[in-house]
């Protein structure tokens, strides 16, 4: 599948196919998926694939997915990966996820981890999620968490 995806002449088709291959790999071999997705050019396709890989991987192995996410550079998608590892952790245990997120390096990394937790928390406790999100300095963690709170409140 990787050879076929990479052999596509049209750039858009190739990038979409490569992202789809990475997502398929994430379910069975997240390490291979994490390595493969780095072949994509920076942009929405790559970051959307990183989102999915990080979330799926965090459900299987929080420690390994955290190590991977924190090792990425910003250009490689660290902010997206950390957010989704937080969201994945929160899907299973909100209290443990908050504890995990609060232990992440201070600054953007912790904000994105807490944003991922607040994003999931918005489903059941939008007021608390909003409080957490509003305390974040900025970035995708704050933006996505506040969007989840707004969506829940609009229902």
GROMACS .gro file of N, CA, C and O in nm, residues 11-98:
model
  352
   11UNK      N    1   0.010   1.517  -0.688
   11UNK     CA    2   0.051   1.544  -0.549
   11UNK      C    3  -0.063   1.530  -0.450
   11UNK      O    4  -0.048   1.469  -0.344
   12UNK      N    5  -0.178   1.585  -0.483
   12UNK     CA    6  -0.292   1.578  -0.392
   12UNK      C    7  -0.337   1.434  -0.370
   12UNK      O    8  -0.364   1.393  -0.257
   13UNK      N    9  -0.344   1.358  -0.476
   13UNK     CA   10  -0.382   1.216  -0.466
   13UNK      C   11  -0.278   1.141  -0.383
   13UNK      O   12  -0.313   1.061  -0.296
   14UNK      N   13  -0.151   1.167  -0.409
   14UNK     CA   14  -0.043   1.100  -0.337
   14UNK      C   15  -0.050   1.132  -0.187
   14UNK      O   16  -0.043   1.042  -0.104
   15UNK      N   17  -0.066   1.259  -0.154
   15UNK     CA   18  -0.071   1.299  -0.013
   15UNK      C   19  -0.192   1.238   0.057
   15UNK      O   20  -0.182   1.191   0.171
   16UNK      N   21  -0.308   1.238  -0.010
   16UNK     CA   22  -0.427   1.176   0.049
   16UNK      C   23  -0.407   1.027   0.070
   16UNK      O   24  -0.444   0.971   0.173
   17UNK      N   25  -0.351   0.960  -0.031
   17UNK     CA   26  -0.328   0.816  -0.021
   17UNK      C   27  -0.229   0.784   0.090
   17UNK      O   28  -0.249   0.689   0.168
   18UNK      N   29  -0.122   0.862   0.101
   18UNK     CA   30  -0.024   0.839   0.206
   18UNK      C   31  -0.084   0.861   0.344
   18UNK      O   32  -0.058   0.785   0.438
   19UNK      N   33  -0.167   0.963   0.358
   19UNK     CA   34  -0.234   0.988   0.487
   19UNK      C   35  -0.327   0.872   0.520
   19UNK      O   36  -0.332   0.827   0.636
   20UNK      N   37  -0.400   0.822   0.421
   20UNK     CA   38  -0.489   0.708   0.444
   20UNK      C   39  -0.411   0.583   0.485
   20UNK      O   40  -0.455   0.508   0.572
   21UNK      N   41  -0.296   0.561   0.423
   21UNK     CA   42  -0.212   0.447   0.459
   21UNK      C   43  -0.165   0.461   0.605
   21UNK      O   44  -0.170   0.365   0.682
   22UNK      N   45  -0.121   0.580   0.642
   22UNK     CA   46  -0.076   0.603   0.780
   22UNK      C   47  -0.189   0.577   0.879
   22UNK      O   48  -0.167   0.515   0.984
   23UNK      N   49  -0.309   0.619   0.846
   23UNK     CA   50  -0.423   0.597   0.935
   23UNK      C   51  -0.455   0.448   0.947
   23UNK      O   52  -0.486   0.399   1.056
   24UNK      N   53  -0.447   0.376   0.838
   24UNK     CA   54  -0.471   0.232   0.842
   24UNK      C   55  -0.365   0.163   0.927
   24UNK      O   56  -0.396   0.071   1.004
   25UNK      N   57  -0.241   0.207   0.916
   25UNK     CA   58  -0.133   0.149   0.994
   25UNK      C   59  -0.151   0.176   1.144
   25UNK      O   60  -0.110   0.095   1.227
   26UNK      N   61  -0.211   0.289   1.177
   26UNK     CA   62  -0.224   0.331   1.317
   26UNK      C   63  -0.299   0.229   1.402
   26UNK      O   64  -0.271   0.215   1.521
   27UNK      N   65  -0.392   0.159   1.341
   27UNK     CA   66  -0.470   0.062   1.416
   27UNK      C   67  -0.393  -0.062   1.456
   27UNK      O   68  -0.421  -0.125   1.557
   28UNK      N   69  -0.292  -0.097   1.377
   28UNK     CA   70  -0.218  -0.220   1.404
   28UNK      C   71  -0.072  -0.195   1.441
   28UNK      O   72  -0.013  -0.274   1.514
   29UNK      N   73  -0.014  -0.088   1.390
   29UNK     CA   74   0.127  -0.060   1.416
   29UNK      C   75   0.147   0.091   1.426
   29UNK      O   76   0.195   0.155   1.331
   30UNK      N   77   0.111   0.149   1.540
   30UNK     CA   78   0.120   0.294   1.551
   30UNK      C   79   0.262   0.348   1.538
   30UNK      O   80   0.282   0.460   1.492
   31UNK      N   81   0.361   0.268   1.573
   31UNK     CA   82   0.500   0.314   1.558
   31UNK      C   83   0.532   0.332   1.410
   31UNK      O   84   0.587   0.435   1.369
   32UNK      N   85   0.497   0.235   1.329
   32UNK     CA   86   0.519   0.246   1.184
   32UNK      C   87   0.439   0.361   1.126
   32UNK      O   88   0.488   0.435   1.040
   33UNK      N   89   0.316   0.378   1.172
   33UNK     CA   90   0.232   0.488   1.123
   33UNK      C   91   0.295   0.623   1.159
   33UNK      O   92   0.297   0.715   1.075
   34UNK      N   93   0.346   0.634   1.281
   34UNK     CA   94   0.408   0.759   1.326
   34UNK      C   95   0.531   0.792   1.243
   34UNK      O   96   0.556   0.909   1.211
   35UNK      N   97   0.607   0.691   1.207
   35UNK     CA   98   0.724   0.713   1.123
   35UNK      C   99   0.682   0.748   0.979
   35UNK      O  100   0.737   0.840   0.919
   36UNK      N  101   0.584   0.676   0.928
   36UNK     CA  102   0.542   0.696   0.789
   36UNK      C  103   0.480   0.833   0.768
   36UNK      O  104   0.503   0.897   0.665
   37UNK      N  105   0.402   0.880   0.862
   37UNK     CA  106   0.332   1.007   0.844
   37UNK      C  107   0.430   1.123   0.829
   37UNK      O  108   0.397   1.225   0.767
   38UNK      N  109   0.550   1.107   0.878
   38UNK     CA  110   0.648   1.215   0.865
   38UNK      C  111   0.695   1.235   0.721
   38UNK      O  112   0.758   1.335   0.688
   39UNK      N  113   0.662   1.141   0.632
   39UNK     CA  114   0.694   1.157   0.490
   39UNK      C  115   0.603   1.258   0.421
   39UNK      O  116   0.632   1.305   0.312
   40UNK      N  117   0.489   1.287   0.485
   40UNK     CA  118   0.396   1.384   0.426
   40UNK      C  119   0.450   1.526   0.441
   40UNK      O  120   0.518   1.558   0.539
   41UNK      N  121   0.417   1.610   0.347
   41UNK     CA  122   0.454   1.751   0.356
   41UNK      C  123   0.376   1.816   0.469
   41UNK      O  124   0.262   1.776   0.498
   42UNK      N  125   0.435   1.915   0.536
   42UNK     CA  126   0.361   1.986   0.640
   42UNK      C  127   0.230   2.042   0.584
   42UNK      O  128   0.225   2.085   0.470
   43UNK      N  129   0.128   2.036   0.664
   43UNK     CA  130  -0.002   2.089   0.622
   43UNK      C  131  -0.115   2.010   0.685
   43UNK      O  132  -0.094   1.923   0.770
   44UNK      N  133  -0.236   2.042   0.643
   44UNK     CA  134  -0.355   1.984   0.704
   44UNK      C  135  -0.358   1.831   0.697
   44UNK      O  136  -0.394   1.767   0.794
   45UNK      N  137  -0.323   1.773   0.584
   45UNK     CA  138  -0.329   1.627   0.572
   45UNK      C  139  -0.238   1.561   0.675
   45UNK      O  140  -0.276   1.465   0.740
   46UNK      N  141  -0.118   1.612   0.685
   46UNK     CA  142  -0.022   1.555   0.779
   46UNK      C  143  -0.071   1.573   0.922
   46UNK      O  144  -0.070   1.478   1.000
   47UNK      N  145  -0.115   1.691   0.956
   47UNK     CA  146  -0.156   1.716   1.094
   47UNK      C  147  -0.285   1.642   1.129
   47UNK      O  148  -0.301   1.597   1.242
   48UNK      N  149  -0.375   1.625   1.033
   48UNK     CA  150  -0.494   1.544   1.058
   48UNK      C  151  -0.457   1.397   1.081
   48UNK      O  152  -0.514   1.330   1.167
   49UNK      N  153  -0.361   1.349   1.005
   49UNK     CA  154  -0.315   1.210   1.024
   49UNK      C  155  -0.247   1.196   1.159
   49UNK      O  156  -0.269   1.097   1.231
   50UNK      N  157  -0.166   1.293   1.197
   50UNK     CA  158  -0.100   1.290   1.328
   50UNK      C  159  -0.204   1.291   1.439
   50UNK      O  160  -0.192   1.218   1.537
   51UNK      N  161  -0.308   1.372   1.423
   51UNK     CA  162  -0.419   1.373   1.520
   51UNK      C  163  -0.471   1.231   1.542
   51UNK      O  164  -0.484   1.185   1.655
   52UNK      N  165  -0.505   1.165   1.435
   52UNK     CA  166  -0.565   1.032   1.444
   52UNK      C  167  -0.468   0.929   1.499
   52UNK      O  168  -0.506   0.845   1.582
   53UNK      N  169  -0.345   0.933   1.455
   53UNK     CA  170  -0.245   0.837   1.504
   53UNK      C  171  -0.224   0.856   1.654
   53UNK      O  172  -0.224   0.759   1.731
   54UNK      N  173  -0.206   0.979   1.697
   54UNK     CA  174  -0.182   1.006   1.839
   54UNK      C  175  -0.299   0.960   1.925
   54UNK      O  176  -0.279   0.898   2.030
   55UNK      N  177  -0.420   0.989   1.880
   55UNK     CA  178  -0.538   0.949   1.957
   55UNK      C  179  -0.546   0.797   1.967
   55UNK      O  180  -0.561   0.741   2.077
   56UNK      N  181  -0.536   0.729   1.853
   56UNK     CA  182  -0.546   0.583   1.853
   56UNK      C  183  -0.436   0.519   1.936
   56UNK      O  184  -0.459   0.424   2.009
   57UNK      N  185  -0.315   0.571   1.921
   57UNK     CA  186  -0.202   0.515   1.993
   57UNK      C  187  -0.218   0.536   2.143
   57UNK      O  188  -0.189   0.447   2.223
   58UNK      N  189  -0.268   0.653   2.184
   58UNK     CA  190  -0.284   0.681   2.327
   58UNK      C  191  -0.383   0.586   2.393
   58UNK      O  192  -0.371   0.558   2.512
   59UNK      N  193  -0.479   0.537   2.317
   59UNK     CA  194  -0.575   0.441   2.372
   59UNK      C  195  -0.510   0.306   2.401
   59UNK      O  196  -0.555   0.232   2.487
   60UNK      N  197  -0.403   0.276   2.327
   60UNK     CA  198  -0.333   0.147   2.342
   60UNK      C  199  -0.215   0.156   2.437
   60UNK      O  200  -0.187   0.063   2.512
   61UNK      N  201  -0.140   0.266   2.429
   61UNK     CA  202  -0.015   0.277   2.504
   61UNK      C  203   0.013   0.424   2.533
   61UNK      O  204   0.078   0.493   2.453
   62UNK      N  205  -0.032   0.469   2.649
   62UNK     CA  206  -0.016   0.611   2.684
   62UNK      C  207   0.131   0.650   2.694
   62UNK      O  208   0.171   0.755   2.643
   63UNK      N  209   0.212   0.567   2.757
   63UNK     CA  210   0.353   0.602   2.775
   63UNK      C  211   0.425   0.618   2.641
   63UNK      O  212   0.495   0.716   2.618
   64UNK      N  213   0.408   0.522   2.552
   64UNK     CA  214   0.476   0.528   2.423
   64UNK      C  215   0.424   0.643   2.338
   64UNK      O  216   0.503   0.713   2.273
   65UNK      N  217   0.293   0.666   2.339
   65UNK     CA  218   0.239   0.775   2.258
   65UNK      C  219   0.283   0.911   2.313
   65UNK      O  220   0.309   1.004   2.236
   66UNK      N  221   0.295   0.921   2.444
   66UNK     CA  222   0.343   1.045   2.505
   66UNK      C  223   0.489   1.071   2.467
   66UNK      O  224   0.525   1.182   2.428
   67UNK      N  225   0.571   0.968   2.478
   67UNK     CA  226   0.712   0.981   2.443
   67UNK      C  227   0.726   1.027   2.298
   67UNK      O  228   0.804   1.118   2.267
   68UNK      N  229   0.650   0.964   2.209
   68UNK     CA  230   0.654   1.001   2.068
   68UNK      C  231   0.610   1.145   2.048
   68UNK      O  232   0.678   1.224   1.981
   69UNK      N  233   0.496   1.181   2.106
   69UNK     CA  234   0.441   1.316   2.087
   69UNK      C  235   0.539   1.423   2.135
   69UNK      O  236   0.561   1.523   2.067
   70UNK      N  237   0.599   1.401   2.251
   70UNK     CA  238   0.691   1.500   2.307
   70UNK      C  239   0.822   1.509   2.229
   70UNK      O  240   0.889   1.612   2.232
   71UNK      N  241   0.858   1.402   2.160
   71UNK     CA  242   0.981   1.402   2.081
   71UNK      C  243   0.967   1.474   1.948
   71UNK      O  244   1.067   1.512   1.886
   72UNK      N  245   0.844   1.495   1.903
   72UNK     CA  246   0.822   1.564   1.776
   72UNK      C  247   0.857   1.712   1.789
   72UNK      O  248   0.839   1.771   1.896
   73UNK      N  249   0.902   1.771   1.682
   73UNK     CA  250   0.918   1.916   1.680
   73UNK      C  251   0.781   1.977   1.649
   73UNK      O  252   0.688   1.906   1.606
   74UNK      N  253   0.771   2.106   1.665
   74UNK     CA  254   0.646   2.174   1.630
   74UNK      C  255   0.615   2.151   1.482
   74UNK      O  256   0.501   2.123   1.445
   75UNK      N  257   0.719   2.158   1.398
   75UNK     CA  258   0.701   2.140   1.255
   75UNK      C  259   0.654   1.999   1.221
   75UNK      O  260   0.588   1.976   1.121
   76UNK      N  261   0.689   1.902   1.305
   76UNK     CA  262   0.648   1.763   1.283
   76UNK      C  263   0.509   1.735   1.339
   76UNK      O  264   0.458   1.627   1.320
   77UNK      N  265   0.451   1.829   1.409
   77UNK     CA  266   0.315   1.812   1.459
   77UNK      C  267   0.301   1.788   1.608
   77UNK      O  268   0.201   1.734   1.654
   78UNK      N  269   0.401   1.828   1.687
   78UNK     CA  270   0.396   1.803   1.832
   78UNK      C  271   0.267   1.856   1.896
   78UNK      O  272   0.204   1.787   1.976
   79UNK      N  273   0.227   1.979   1.864
   79UNK     CA  274   0.110   2.037   1.928
   79UNK      C  275  -0.015   1.952   1.905
   79UNK      O  276  -0.094   1.928   1.997
   80UNK      N  277  -0.031   1.904   1.783
   80UNK     CA  278  -0.146   1.821   1.749
   80UNK      C  279  -0.139   1.687   1.821
   80UNK      O  280  -0.239   1.637   1.873
   81UNK      N  281  -0.021   1.627   1.822
   81UNK     CA  282  -0.004   1.496   1.885
   81UNK      C  283  -0.030   1.503   2.036
   81UNK      O  284  -0.101   1.419   2.092
   82UNK      N  285   0.026   1.603   2.102
   82UNK     CA  286   0.008   1.616   2.247
   82UNK      C  287  -0.139   1.637   2.280
   82UNK      O  288  -0.193   1.578   2.374
   83UNK      N  289  -0.206   1.722   2.202
   83UNK     CA  290  -0.349   1.745   2.223
   83UNK      C  291  -0.426   1.613   2.215
   83UNK      O  292  -0.509   1.582   2.301
   84UNK      N  293  -0.399   1.533   2.113
   84UNK     CA  294  -0.474   1.409   2.093
   84UNK      C  295  -0.438   1.301   2.194
   84UNK      O  296  -0.523   1.220   2.230
   85UNK      N  297  -0.315   1.299   2.241
   85UNK     CA  298  -0.280   1.205   2.348
   85UNK      C  299  -0.360   1.241   2.472
   85UNK      O  300  -0.415   1.154   2.540
   86UNK      N  301  -0.373   1.370   2.501
   86UNK     CA  302  -0.456   1.414   2.614
   86UNK      C  303  -0.601   1.375   2.596
   86UNK      O  304  -0.666   1.326   2.688
   87UNK      N  305  -0.653   1.393   2.476
   87UNK     CA  306  -0.791   1.356   2.447
   87UNK      C  307  -0.812   1.206   2.460
   87UNK      O  308  -0.912   1.160   2.516
   88UNK      N  309  -0.717   1.130   2.409
   88UNK     CA  310  -0.728   0.984   2.418
   88UNK      C  311  -0.728   0.937   2.563
   88UNK      O  312  -0.807   0.853   2.603
   89UNK      N  313  -0.639   0.994   2.640
   89UNK     CA  314  -0.633   0.959   2.783
   89UNK      C  315  -0.763   0.996   2.852
   89UNK      O  316  -0.816   0.920   2.933
   90UNK      N  317  -0.816   1.112   2.820
   90UNK     CA  318  -0.941   1.159   2.882
   90UNK      C  319  -1.060   1.073   2.844
   90UNK      O  320  -1.156   1.062   2.920
   91UNK      N  321  -1.056   1.011   2.729
   91UNK     CA  322  -1.166   0.924   2.686
   91UNK      C  323  -1.183   0.805   2.779
   91UNK      O  324  -1.292   0.751   2.791
   92UNK      N  325  -1.075   0.766   2.844
   92UNK     CA  326  -1.081   0.652   2.934
   92UNK      C  327  -1.096   0.688   3.080
   92UNK      O  328  -1.166   0.621   3.155
   93UNK      N  329  -1.032   0.797   3.123
   93UNK     CA  330  -1.030   0.832   3.265
   93UNK      C  331  -0.995   0.980   3.278
   93UNK      O  332  -0.878   1.018   3.271
   94UNK      N  333  -1.098   1.062   3.300
   94UNK     CA  334  -1.076   1.207   3.305
   94UNK      C  335  -0.983   1.248   3.418
   94UNK      O  336  -0.895   1.332   3.399
   95UNK      N  337  -0.999   1.190   3.536
   95UNK     CA  338  -0.915   1.228   3.650
   95UNK      C  339  -0.768   1.194   3.622
   95UNK      O  340  -0.679   1.276   3.646
   96UNK      N  341  -0.744   1.076   3.571
   96UNK     CA  342  -0.606   1.036   3.539
   96UNK      C  343  -0.551   1.124   3.427
   96UNK      O  344  -0.432   1.157   3.427
   97UNK      N  345  -0.637   1.161   3.332
   97UNK     CA  346  -0.593   1.245   3.221
   97UNK      C  347  -0.552   1.384   3.271
   97UNK      O  348  -0.451   1.439   3.226
   98UNK      N  349  -0.629   1.440   3.362
   98UNK     CA  350  -0.592   1.571   3.418
   98UNK      C  351  -0.460   1.561   3.493
   98UNK      O  352  -0.376   1.651   3.482
   0.00000   0.00000   0.00000
